[in-house]
Coordinates of C-alpha atoms in Angstrom, one line a residue:
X1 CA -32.1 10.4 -19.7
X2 CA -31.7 6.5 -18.4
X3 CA -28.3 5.5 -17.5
X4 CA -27.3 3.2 -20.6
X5 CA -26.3 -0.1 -19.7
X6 CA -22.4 -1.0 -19.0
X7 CA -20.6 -2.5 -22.2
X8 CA -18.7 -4.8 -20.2
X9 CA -16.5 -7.2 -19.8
X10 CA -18.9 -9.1 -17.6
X11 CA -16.4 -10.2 -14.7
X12 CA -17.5 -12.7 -12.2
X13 CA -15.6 -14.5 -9.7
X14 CA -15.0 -17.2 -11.8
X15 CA -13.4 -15.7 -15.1
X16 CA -11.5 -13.8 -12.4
X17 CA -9.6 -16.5 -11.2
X18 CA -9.2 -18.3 -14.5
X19 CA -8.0 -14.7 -15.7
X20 CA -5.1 -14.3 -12.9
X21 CA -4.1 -18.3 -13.2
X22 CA -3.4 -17.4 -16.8
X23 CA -1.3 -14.7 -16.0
X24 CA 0.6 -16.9 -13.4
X25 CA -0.6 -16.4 -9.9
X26 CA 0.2 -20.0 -8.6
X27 CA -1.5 -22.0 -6.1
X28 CA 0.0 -21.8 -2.7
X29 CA 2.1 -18.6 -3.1
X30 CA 2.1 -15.0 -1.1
X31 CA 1.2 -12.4 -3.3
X32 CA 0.8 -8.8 -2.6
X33 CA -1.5 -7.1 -4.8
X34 CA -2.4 -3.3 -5.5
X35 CA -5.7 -3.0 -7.2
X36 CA -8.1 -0.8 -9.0
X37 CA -11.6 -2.1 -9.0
X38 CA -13.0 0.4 -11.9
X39 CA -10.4 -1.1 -13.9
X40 CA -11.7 -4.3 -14.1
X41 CA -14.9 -3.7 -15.6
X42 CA -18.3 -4.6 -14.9
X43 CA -17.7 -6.8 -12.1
X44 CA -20.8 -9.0 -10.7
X45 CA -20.2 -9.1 -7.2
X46 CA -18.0 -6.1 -6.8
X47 CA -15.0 -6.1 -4.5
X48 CA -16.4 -9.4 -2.8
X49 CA -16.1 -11.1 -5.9
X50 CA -12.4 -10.0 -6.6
X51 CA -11.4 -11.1 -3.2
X52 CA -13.0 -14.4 -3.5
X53 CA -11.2 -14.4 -6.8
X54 CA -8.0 -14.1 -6.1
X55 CA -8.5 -16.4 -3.0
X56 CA -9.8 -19.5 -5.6
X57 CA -6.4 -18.6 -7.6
X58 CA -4.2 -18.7 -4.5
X59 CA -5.8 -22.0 -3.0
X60 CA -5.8 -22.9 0.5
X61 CA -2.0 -22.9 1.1
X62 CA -1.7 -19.0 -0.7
X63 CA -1.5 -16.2 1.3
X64 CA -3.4 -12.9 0.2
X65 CA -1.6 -9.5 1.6
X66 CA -2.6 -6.0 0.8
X67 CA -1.9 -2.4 1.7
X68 CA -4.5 -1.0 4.5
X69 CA -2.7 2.0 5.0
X70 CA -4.9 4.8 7.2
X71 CA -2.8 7.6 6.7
X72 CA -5.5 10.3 7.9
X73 CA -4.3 9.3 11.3
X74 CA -1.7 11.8 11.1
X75 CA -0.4 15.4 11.8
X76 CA -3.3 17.9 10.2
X77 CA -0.1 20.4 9.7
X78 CA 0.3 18.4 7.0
X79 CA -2.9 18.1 5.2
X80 CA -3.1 19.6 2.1
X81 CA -6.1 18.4 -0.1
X82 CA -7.6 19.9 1.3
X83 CA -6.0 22.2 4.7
X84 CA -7.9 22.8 7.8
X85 CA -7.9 25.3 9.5
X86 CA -4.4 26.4 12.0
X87 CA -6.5 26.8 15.2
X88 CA -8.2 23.3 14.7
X89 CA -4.6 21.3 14.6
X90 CA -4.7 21.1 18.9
X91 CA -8.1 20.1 19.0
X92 CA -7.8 17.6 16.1
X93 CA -4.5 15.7 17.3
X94 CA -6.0 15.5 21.3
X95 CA -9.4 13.9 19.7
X96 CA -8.3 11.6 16.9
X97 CA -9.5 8.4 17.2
X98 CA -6.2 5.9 18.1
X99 CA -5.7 3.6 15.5
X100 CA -7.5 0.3 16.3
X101 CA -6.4 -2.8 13.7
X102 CA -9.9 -4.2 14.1
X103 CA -11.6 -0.8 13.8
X104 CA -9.7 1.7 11.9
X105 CA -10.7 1.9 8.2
X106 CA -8.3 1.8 5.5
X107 CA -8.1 5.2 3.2
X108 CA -7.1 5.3 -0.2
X109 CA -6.1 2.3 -1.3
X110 CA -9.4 1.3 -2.6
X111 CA -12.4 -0.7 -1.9
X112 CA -10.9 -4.3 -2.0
X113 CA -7.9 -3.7 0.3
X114 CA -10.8 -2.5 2.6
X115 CA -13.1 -5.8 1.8
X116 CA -9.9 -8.1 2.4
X117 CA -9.1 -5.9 6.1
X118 CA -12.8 -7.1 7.6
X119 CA -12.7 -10.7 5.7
X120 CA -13.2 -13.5 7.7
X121 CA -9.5 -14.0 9.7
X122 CA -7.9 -11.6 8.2
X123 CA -5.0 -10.0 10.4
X124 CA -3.7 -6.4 10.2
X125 CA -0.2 -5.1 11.2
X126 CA -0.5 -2.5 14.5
X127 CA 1.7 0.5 12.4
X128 CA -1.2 2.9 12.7
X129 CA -0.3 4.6 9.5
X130 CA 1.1 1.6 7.0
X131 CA -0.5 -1.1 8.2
X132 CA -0.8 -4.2 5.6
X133 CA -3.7 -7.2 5.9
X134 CA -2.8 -10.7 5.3
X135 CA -5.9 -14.1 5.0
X136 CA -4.1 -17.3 4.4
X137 CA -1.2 -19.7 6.0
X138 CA 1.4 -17.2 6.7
X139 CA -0.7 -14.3 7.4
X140 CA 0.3 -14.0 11.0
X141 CA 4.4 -14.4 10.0
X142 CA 3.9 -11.4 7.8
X143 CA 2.1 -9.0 9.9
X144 CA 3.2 -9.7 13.2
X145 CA 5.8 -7.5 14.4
X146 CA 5.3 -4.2 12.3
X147 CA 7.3 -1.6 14.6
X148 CA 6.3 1.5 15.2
X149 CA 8.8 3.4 14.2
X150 CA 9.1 1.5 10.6
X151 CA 6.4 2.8 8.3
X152 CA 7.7 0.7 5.3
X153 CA 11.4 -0.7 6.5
X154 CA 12.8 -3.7 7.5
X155 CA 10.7 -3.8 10.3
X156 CA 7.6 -4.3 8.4
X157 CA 5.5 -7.0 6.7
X158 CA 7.3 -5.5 3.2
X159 CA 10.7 -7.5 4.2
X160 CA 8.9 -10.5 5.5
X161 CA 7.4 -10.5 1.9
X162 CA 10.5 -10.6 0.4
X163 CA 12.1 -13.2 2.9
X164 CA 8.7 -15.3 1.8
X165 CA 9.7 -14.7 -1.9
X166 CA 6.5 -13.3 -2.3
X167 CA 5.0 -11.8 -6.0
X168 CA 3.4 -8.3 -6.6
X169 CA 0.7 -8.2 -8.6
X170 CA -0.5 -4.6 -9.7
X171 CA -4.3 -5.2 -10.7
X172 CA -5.6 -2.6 -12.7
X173 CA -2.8 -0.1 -10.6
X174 CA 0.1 1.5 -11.8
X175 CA 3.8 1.3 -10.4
X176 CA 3.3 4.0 -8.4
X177 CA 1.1 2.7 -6.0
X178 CA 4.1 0.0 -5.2
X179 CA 4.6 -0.6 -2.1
X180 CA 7.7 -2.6 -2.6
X181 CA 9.7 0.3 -4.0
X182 CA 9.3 1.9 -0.7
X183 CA 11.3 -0.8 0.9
X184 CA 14.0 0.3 -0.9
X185 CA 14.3 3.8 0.4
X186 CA 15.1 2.6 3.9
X187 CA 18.1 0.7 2.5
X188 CA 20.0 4.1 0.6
X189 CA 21.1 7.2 2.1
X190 CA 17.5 8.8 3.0
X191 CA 16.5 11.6 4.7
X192 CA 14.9 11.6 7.8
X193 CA 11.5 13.1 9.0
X194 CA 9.2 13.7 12.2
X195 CA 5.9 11.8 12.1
X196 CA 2.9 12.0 14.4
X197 CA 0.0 10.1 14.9
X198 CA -2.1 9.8 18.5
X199 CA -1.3 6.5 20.1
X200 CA -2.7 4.2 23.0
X201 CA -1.0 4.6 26.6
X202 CA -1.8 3.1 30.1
X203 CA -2.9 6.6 30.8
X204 CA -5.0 7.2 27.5
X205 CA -4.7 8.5 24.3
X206 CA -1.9 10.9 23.6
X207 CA 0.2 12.0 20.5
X208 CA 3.8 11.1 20.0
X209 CA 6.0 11.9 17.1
X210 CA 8.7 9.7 15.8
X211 CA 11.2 10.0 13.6
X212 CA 11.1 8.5 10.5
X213 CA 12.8 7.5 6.9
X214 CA 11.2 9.7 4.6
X215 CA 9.4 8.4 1.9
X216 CA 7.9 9.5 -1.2
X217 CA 6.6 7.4 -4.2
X218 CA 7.2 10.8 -6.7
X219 CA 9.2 8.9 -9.8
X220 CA 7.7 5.5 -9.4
X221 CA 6.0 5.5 -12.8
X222 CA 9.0 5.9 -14.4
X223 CA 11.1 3.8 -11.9
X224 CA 8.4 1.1 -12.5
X225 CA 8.6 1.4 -16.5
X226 CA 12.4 1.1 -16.0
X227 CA 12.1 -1.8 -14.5
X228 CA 10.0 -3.5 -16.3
X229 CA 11.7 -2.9 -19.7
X230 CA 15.0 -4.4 -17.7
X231 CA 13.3 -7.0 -15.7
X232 CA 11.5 -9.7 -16.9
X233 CA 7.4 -8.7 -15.8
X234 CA 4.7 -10.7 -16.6
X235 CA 1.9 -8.6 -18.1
X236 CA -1.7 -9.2 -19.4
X237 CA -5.5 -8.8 -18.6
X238 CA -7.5 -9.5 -15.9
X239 CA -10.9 -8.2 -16.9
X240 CA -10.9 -5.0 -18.3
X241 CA -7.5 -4.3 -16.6
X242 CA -4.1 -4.1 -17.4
X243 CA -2.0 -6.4 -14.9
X244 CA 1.2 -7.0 -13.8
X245 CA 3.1 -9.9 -12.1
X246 CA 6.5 -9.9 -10.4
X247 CA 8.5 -11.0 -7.9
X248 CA 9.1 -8.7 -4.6
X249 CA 12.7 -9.1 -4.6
X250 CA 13.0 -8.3 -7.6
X251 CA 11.7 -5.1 -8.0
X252 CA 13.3 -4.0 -4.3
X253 CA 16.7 -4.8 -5.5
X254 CA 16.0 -2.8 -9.0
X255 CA 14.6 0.3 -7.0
X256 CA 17.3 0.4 -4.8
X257 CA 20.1 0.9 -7.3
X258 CA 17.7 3.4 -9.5
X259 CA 16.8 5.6 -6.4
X260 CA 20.6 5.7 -5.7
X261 CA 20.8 7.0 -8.9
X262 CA 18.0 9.4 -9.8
X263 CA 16.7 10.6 -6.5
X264 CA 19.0 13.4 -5.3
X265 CA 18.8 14.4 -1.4
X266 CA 17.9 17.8 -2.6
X267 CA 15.1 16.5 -4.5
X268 CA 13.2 14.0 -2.3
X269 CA 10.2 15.1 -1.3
X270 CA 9.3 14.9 2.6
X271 CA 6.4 12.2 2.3
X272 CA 4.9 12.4 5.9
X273 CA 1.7 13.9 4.7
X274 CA -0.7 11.0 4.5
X275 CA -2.2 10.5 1.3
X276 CA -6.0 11.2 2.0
X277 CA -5.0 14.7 2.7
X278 CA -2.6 15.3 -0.1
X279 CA -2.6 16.0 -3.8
X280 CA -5.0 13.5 -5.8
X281 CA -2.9 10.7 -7.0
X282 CA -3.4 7.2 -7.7
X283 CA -3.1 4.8 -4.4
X284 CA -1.5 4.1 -2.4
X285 CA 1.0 6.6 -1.2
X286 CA 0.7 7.1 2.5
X287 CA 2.8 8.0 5.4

């Protein structure tokens, strides 16, 4: 049987932007935005056209910044969706590639995190698991410096955000592919956890492990619809797709004093396997 024609909405890069400045993305702001591309609809131009999109709505003085997380780069004890094999695990960590900002492709955050990591000037943090890409003004102020050791902390583009007052826009995603609440974690009591990944030396690849907060984005969806009916949230349509406009701040704050609340230490879940490899969930959730 023929494939029947898509019912639409038609989405182009126009309607786009004139979609996300009627929600209230403003020229000249930074704005971190988790998206679903299937969401939107039939878009004419796919993930090119979303980018270029939310570029016309930011203007030449906005800042773009998404997740490019590559958490396959990781420890294959681990993995889980799906395992390999025990005996493989040696092999695997002394071949895996080293994580390369210009190279490495992001993994499961989507197709337009991935279109916005090889646009033209983009720049990528260096955390080879978390990494986040920026096009625009302030790209470099919120990449630069992502330790090594601080997947999602204050020692990563998530806290420049928030010094930069920047807004989260969840395009077509739900609250738990936020990023921001992550943030959070590092500033409550939180366990700790080993994390390993091959890095770069002077004499070659090797794998390290360093220890790490450990985070987990189990409870976000209902975190994120706490927040929202407590906080004010801008919500409408971009497209086809349900979206949602906030500021950064204001959702790290809120998660910080619901985490202390809800999220026991006996409950939190260790969260250094990297999403590619664990349970199917909506992105992002990585190391």
């Amino acid at each position: 049987m023929p494939t029947p024609p898509p019912t639409g909405p038609l989405v182009t890069r126009a309607t786009l932007a004139t979609d996300l400045r009627a929600l209230g993305v403003r020229p000249g702001e930074t704005l971190l935005v988790h998206s679903s591309l299937r969401s939107l609809g039939w878009v004419n131009g796919g993930a090119v056209a979303v980018v270029q999109g939310l570029l016309d709505a930011l203007g030449p003085d906005g800042t773009l910044v998404v997740p490019t997380q590559s958490g396959d780069l990781s420890d294959p004890a681990l993995w889980s969706s799906p395992p390999v094999p025990e005996e493989w695990w040696p092999a695997i960590r002394a071949t895996m590639p080293v994580y390369d900002p210009l190279v490495t492709p992001s993994r499961g955050v989507g197709v337009v995190p991935e279109t916005v990591r090889s646009w033209p000037g983009a720049l990528r943090s260096a955390h080879p698991q978390t990494s986040f890409a920026a096009v625009g003004p302030a790209a470099a102020a919120i990449v630069e410096d992502h330790a090594p050791d601080c997947r999602l902390g204050e020692h990563s583009p998530l806290a420049r955000l928030e010094e930069k007052g920047a807004r989260v826009l969840l395009l077509g995603a739900g609250y738990d592919t936020c990023t921001g609440f992550h943030l959070a974690e590092y500033r409550i009591p939180a366990p700790r956890v080993e994390v390993g990944r091959p890095v770069r030396t002077p004499q070659g690849p090797r794998w390290e492990t360093v220890t790490e907060v450990s985070i987990s984005s189990d409870g976000f969806d209902t975190l994120g619809a706490d927040f929202e009916r407590d906080r004010p949230v801008v919500r409408g349509r971009v497209g086809a797709a349900d979206a949602r406009l906030f500021p950064l701040a204001d959702a790290v704050a809120y998660a910080e004093r619901w985490l202390a609340v809800h999220r026991s230490r006996e409950e939190w879940i260790t969260d250094n396997v990297p999403l590619s490899r664990a349970a199917p969930r909506a992105v992002p959730r990585r190391p």
